CSV table of C-alpha atoms in Angstrom, one decimal:
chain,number,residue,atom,x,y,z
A,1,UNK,CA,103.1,57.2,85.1
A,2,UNK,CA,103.1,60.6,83.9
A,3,UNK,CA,99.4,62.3,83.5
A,4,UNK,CA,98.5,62.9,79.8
A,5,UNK,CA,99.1,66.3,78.5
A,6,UNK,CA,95.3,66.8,77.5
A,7,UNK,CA,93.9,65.3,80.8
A,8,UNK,CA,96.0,68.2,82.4
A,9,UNK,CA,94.4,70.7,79.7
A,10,UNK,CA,90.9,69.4,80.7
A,11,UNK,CA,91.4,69.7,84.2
A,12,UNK,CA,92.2,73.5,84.0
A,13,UNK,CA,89.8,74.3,82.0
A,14,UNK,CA,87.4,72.4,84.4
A,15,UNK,CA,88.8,74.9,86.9
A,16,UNK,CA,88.5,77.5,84.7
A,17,UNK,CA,85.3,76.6,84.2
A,18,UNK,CA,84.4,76.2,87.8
A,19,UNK,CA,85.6,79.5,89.0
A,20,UNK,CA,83.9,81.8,86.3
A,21,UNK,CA,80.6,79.8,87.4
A,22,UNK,CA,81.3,81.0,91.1
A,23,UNK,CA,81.7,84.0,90.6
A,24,UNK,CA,78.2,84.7,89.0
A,25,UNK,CA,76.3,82.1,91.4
A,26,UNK,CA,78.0,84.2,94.2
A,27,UNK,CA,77.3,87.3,93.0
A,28,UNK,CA,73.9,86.5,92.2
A,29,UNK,CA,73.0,84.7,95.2
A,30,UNK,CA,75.6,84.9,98.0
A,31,UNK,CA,78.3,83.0,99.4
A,32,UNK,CA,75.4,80.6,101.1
A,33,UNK,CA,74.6,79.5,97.0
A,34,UNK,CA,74.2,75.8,96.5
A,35,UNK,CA,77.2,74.2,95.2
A,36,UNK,CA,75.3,72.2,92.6
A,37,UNK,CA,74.3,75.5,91.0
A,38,UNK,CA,77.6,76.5,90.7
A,39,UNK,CA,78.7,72.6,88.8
A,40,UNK,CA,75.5,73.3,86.9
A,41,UNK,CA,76.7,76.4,85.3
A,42,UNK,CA,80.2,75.1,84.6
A,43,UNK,CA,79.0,72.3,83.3
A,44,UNK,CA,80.8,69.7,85.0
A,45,UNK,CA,79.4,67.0,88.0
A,46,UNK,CA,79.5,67.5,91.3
A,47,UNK,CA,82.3,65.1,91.7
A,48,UNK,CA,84.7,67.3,89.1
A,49,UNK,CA,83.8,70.4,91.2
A,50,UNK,CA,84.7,68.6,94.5
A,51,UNK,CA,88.1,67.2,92.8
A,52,UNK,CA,89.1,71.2,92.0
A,53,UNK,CA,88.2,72.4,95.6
A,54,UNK,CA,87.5,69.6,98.2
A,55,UNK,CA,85.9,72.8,100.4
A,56,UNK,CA,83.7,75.6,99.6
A,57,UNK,CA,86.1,78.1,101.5
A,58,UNK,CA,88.7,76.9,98.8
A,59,UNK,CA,86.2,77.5,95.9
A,60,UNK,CA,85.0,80.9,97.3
A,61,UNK,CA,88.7,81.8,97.7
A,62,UNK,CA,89.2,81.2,94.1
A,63,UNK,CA,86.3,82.9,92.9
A,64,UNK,CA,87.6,86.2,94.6
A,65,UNK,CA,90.9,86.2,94.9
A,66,UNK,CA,90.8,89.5,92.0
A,67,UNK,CA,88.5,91.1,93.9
A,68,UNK,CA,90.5,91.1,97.4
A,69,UNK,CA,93.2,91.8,95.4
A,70,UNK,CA,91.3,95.0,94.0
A,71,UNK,CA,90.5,95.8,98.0
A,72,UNK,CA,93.2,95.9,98.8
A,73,UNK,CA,94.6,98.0,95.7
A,74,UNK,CA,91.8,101.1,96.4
A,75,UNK,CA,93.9,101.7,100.3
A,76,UNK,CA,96.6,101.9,98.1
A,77,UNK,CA,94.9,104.4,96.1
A,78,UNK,CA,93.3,106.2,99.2
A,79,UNK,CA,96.5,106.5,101.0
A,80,UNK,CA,98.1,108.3,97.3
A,81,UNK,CA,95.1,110.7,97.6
A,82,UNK,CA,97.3,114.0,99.1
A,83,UNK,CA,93.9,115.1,100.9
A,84,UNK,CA,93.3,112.2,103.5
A,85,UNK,CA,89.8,113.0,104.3
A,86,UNK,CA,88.9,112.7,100.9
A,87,UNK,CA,91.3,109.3,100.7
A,88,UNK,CA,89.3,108.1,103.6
A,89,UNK,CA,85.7,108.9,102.1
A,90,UNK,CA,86.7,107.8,98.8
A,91,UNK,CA,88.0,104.3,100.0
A,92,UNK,CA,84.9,103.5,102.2
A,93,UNK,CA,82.9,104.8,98.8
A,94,UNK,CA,84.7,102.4,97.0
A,95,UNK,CA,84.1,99.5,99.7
A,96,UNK,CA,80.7,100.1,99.1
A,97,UNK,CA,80.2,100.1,95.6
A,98,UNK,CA,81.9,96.6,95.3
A,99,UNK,CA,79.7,95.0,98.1
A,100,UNK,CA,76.8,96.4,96.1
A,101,UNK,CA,77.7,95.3,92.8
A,102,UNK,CA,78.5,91.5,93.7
A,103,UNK,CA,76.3,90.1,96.9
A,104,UNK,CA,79.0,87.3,97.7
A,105,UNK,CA,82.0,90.1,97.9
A,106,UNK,CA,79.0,91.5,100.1
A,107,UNK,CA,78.9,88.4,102.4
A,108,UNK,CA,82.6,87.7,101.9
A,109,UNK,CA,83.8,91.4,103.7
A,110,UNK,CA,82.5,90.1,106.6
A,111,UNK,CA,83.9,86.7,106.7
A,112,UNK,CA,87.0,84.9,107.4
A,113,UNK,CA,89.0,82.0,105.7
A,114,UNK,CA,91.3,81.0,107.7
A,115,UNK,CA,92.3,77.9,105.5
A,116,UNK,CA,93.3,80.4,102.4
A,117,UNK,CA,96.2,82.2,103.2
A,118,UNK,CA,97.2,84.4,99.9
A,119,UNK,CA,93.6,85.6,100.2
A,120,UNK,CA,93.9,86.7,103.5
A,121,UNK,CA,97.1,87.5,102.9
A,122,UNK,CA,95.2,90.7,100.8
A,123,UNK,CA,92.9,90.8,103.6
A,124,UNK,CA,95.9,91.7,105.9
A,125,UNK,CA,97.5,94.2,103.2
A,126,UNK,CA,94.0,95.8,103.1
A,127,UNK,CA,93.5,96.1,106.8
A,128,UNK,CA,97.3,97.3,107.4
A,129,UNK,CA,96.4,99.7,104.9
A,130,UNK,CA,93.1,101.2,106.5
A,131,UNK,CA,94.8,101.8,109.6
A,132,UNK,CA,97.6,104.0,108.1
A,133,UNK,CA,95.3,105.6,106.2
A,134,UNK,CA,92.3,106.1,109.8
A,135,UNK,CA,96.0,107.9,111.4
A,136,UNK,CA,96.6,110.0,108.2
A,137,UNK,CA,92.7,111.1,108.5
A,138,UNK,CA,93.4,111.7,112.1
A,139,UNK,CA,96.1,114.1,111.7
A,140,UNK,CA,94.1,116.3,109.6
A,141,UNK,CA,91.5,116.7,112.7
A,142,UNK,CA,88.7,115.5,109.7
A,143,UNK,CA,88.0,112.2,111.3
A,144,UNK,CA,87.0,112.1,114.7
A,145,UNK,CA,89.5,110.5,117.4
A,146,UNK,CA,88.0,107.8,118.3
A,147,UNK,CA,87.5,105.8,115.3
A,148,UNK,CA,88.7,102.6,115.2
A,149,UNK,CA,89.2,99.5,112.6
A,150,UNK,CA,86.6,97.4,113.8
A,151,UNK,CA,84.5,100.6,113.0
A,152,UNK,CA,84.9,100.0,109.4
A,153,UNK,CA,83.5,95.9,110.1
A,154,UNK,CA,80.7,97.6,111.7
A,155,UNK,CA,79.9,99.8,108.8
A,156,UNK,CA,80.5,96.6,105.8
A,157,UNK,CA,78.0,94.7,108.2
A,158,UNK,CA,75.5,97.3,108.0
A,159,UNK,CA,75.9,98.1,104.3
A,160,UNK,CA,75.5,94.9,103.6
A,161,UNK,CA,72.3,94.6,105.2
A,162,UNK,CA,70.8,97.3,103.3
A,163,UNK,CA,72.1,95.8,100.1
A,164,UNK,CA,70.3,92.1,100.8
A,165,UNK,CA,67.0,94.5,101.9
A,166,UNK,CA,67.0,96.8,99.0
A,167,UNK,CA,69.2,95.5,96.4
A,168,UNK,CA,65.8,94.1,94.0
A,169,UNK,CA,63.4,97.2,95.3
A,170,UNK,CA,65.6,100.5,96.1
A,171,UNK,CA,69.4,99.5,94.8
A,172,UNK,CA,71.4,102.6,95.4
A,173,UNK,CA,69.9,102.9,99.3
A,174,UNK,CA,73.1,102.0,101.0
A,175,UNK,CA,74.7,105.4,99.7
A,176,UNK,CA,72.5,107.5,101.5
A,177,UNK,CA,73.8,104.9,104.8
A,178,UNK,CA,77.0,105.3,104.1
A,179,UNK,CA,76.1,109.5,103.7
A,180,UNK,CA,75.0,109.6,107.1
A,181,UNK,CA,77.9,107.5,108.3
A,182,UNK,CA,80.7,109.9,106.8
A,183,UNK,CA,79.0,113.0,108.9
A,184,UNK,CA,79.2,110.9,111.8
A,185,UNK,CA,82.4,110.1,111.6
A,186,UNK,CA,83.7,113.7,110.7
A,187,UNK,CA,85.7,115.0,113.8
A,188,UNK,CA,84.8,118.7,114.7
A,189,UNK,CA,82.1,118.7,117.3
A,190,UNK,CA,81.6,115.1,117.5
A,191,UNK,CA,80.1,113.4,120.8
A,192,UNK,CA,81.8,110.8,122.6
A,193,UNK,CA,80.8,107.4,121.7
A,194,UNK,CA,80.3,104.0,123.7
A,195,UNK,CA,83.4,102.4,124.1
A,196,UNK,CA,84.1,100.3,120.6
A,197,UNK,CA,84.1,96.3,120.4
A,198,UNK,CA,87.4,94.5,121.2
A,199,UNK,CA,89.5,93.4,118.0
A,200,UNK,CA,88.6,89.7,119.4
A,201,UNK,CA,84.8,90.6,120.3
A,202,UNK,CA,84.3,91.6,116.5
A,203,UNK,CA,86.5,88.5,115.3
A,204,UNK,CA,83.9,86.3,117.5
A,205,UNK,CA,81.1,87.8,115.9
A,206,UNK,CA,81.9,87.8,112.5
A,207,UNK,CA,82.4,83.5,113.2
A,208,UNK,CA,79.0,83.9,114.7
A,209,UNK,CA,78.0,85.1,111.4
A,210,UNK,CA,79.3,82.9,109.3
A,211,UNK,CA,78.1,79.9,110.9
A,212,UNK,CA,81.5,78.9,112.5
């Protein structure tokens, strides 16, 4: 037995529904946001939401799958930018501005969902990215040597704290953070630095942080 044709329409629009709801209970409140709220806002029970996506990982995926997809898109624009310093600065500018605009992107920078593969599929395009663009920065002798991806995990984790602390009170603070990080990273007469975390040391911490 074939399902009606408007059952079908309802059911998207449910999920329609559903995923604009997200987007504003995540941005609002963060990625830890009751679920409720989030059926409250569509309009629909608990049990609908649960029917659309059985997980929250699945729902979250679907709430940002444009805005990974945007990530990813501004290395793309970094890497076009001919002066790679000012890629670089630009990108991690950019990186910024979208965790401060939306406090579940915020929470979901630093998170993992292993379960939703075209999303991390961005992630990976993002990341793959970066790392062109960190050796293109390198080249110029603008970025000091010794920078490394998981340097750029570091800095979303602490941008994102200063968003959560000041976001209400002082919004706008994580810029002069992110000021202060640029001239660290600039290469000519930089210090040595301890030795950076382990690819797998920062993957186990971000689980830590995400409850997992």
């Amino acid at each position: 037995m074939t399902t009606p044709p408007s059952l079908r329409a309802d059911a998207a629009r449910n999920r329609e529904r559903l995923i604009a709801a997200a987007r504003r209970v995540f941005a609002e409140q963060g990625l830890d946001a009751p679920i409720e709220e989030v059926a409250r806002q569509a309009g629909v029970g608990i049990a609908t939401l649960y029917r659309r996506f059985p997980t929250r990982d699945e729902l979250i995926a679907a709430a940002f799958d444009n805005k990974m997809a945007a990530y990813a898109d501004a290395v793309g624009v970094a890497l076009a930018d001919p002066d790679p310093w000012h890629g670089f600065c630009g990108y991690l500018e950019a990186v910024c501005a979208m965790q401060a605009s939306d406090r579940g992107f915020a929470d979901l920078l630093t998170l993992s969902l292993p379960t939703a593969k075209e999303f991390e599929a961005e992630r990976a395009r993002a990341y793959h990215g970066f790392v062109e663009l960190i050796d293109r920065a390198k080249a110029t002798g603008r970025l000091r040597a010794d920078f490394v991806p998981e340097d750029l995990v570091m800095l979303l984790m602490a941008c994102a704290g200063v968003i959560t602390a000041t976001a209400d009170a002082a919004p706008g603070t994580y810029r002069r953070l992110l000021g202060y990080l640029l001239q660290a990273f600039a290469g000519p007469g930089a210090e040595p630095l301890p030795d950076p975390p382990t690819p797998t040391a920062m993957y186990r911490a971000l689980l830590r942080l995400q409850g997992r």
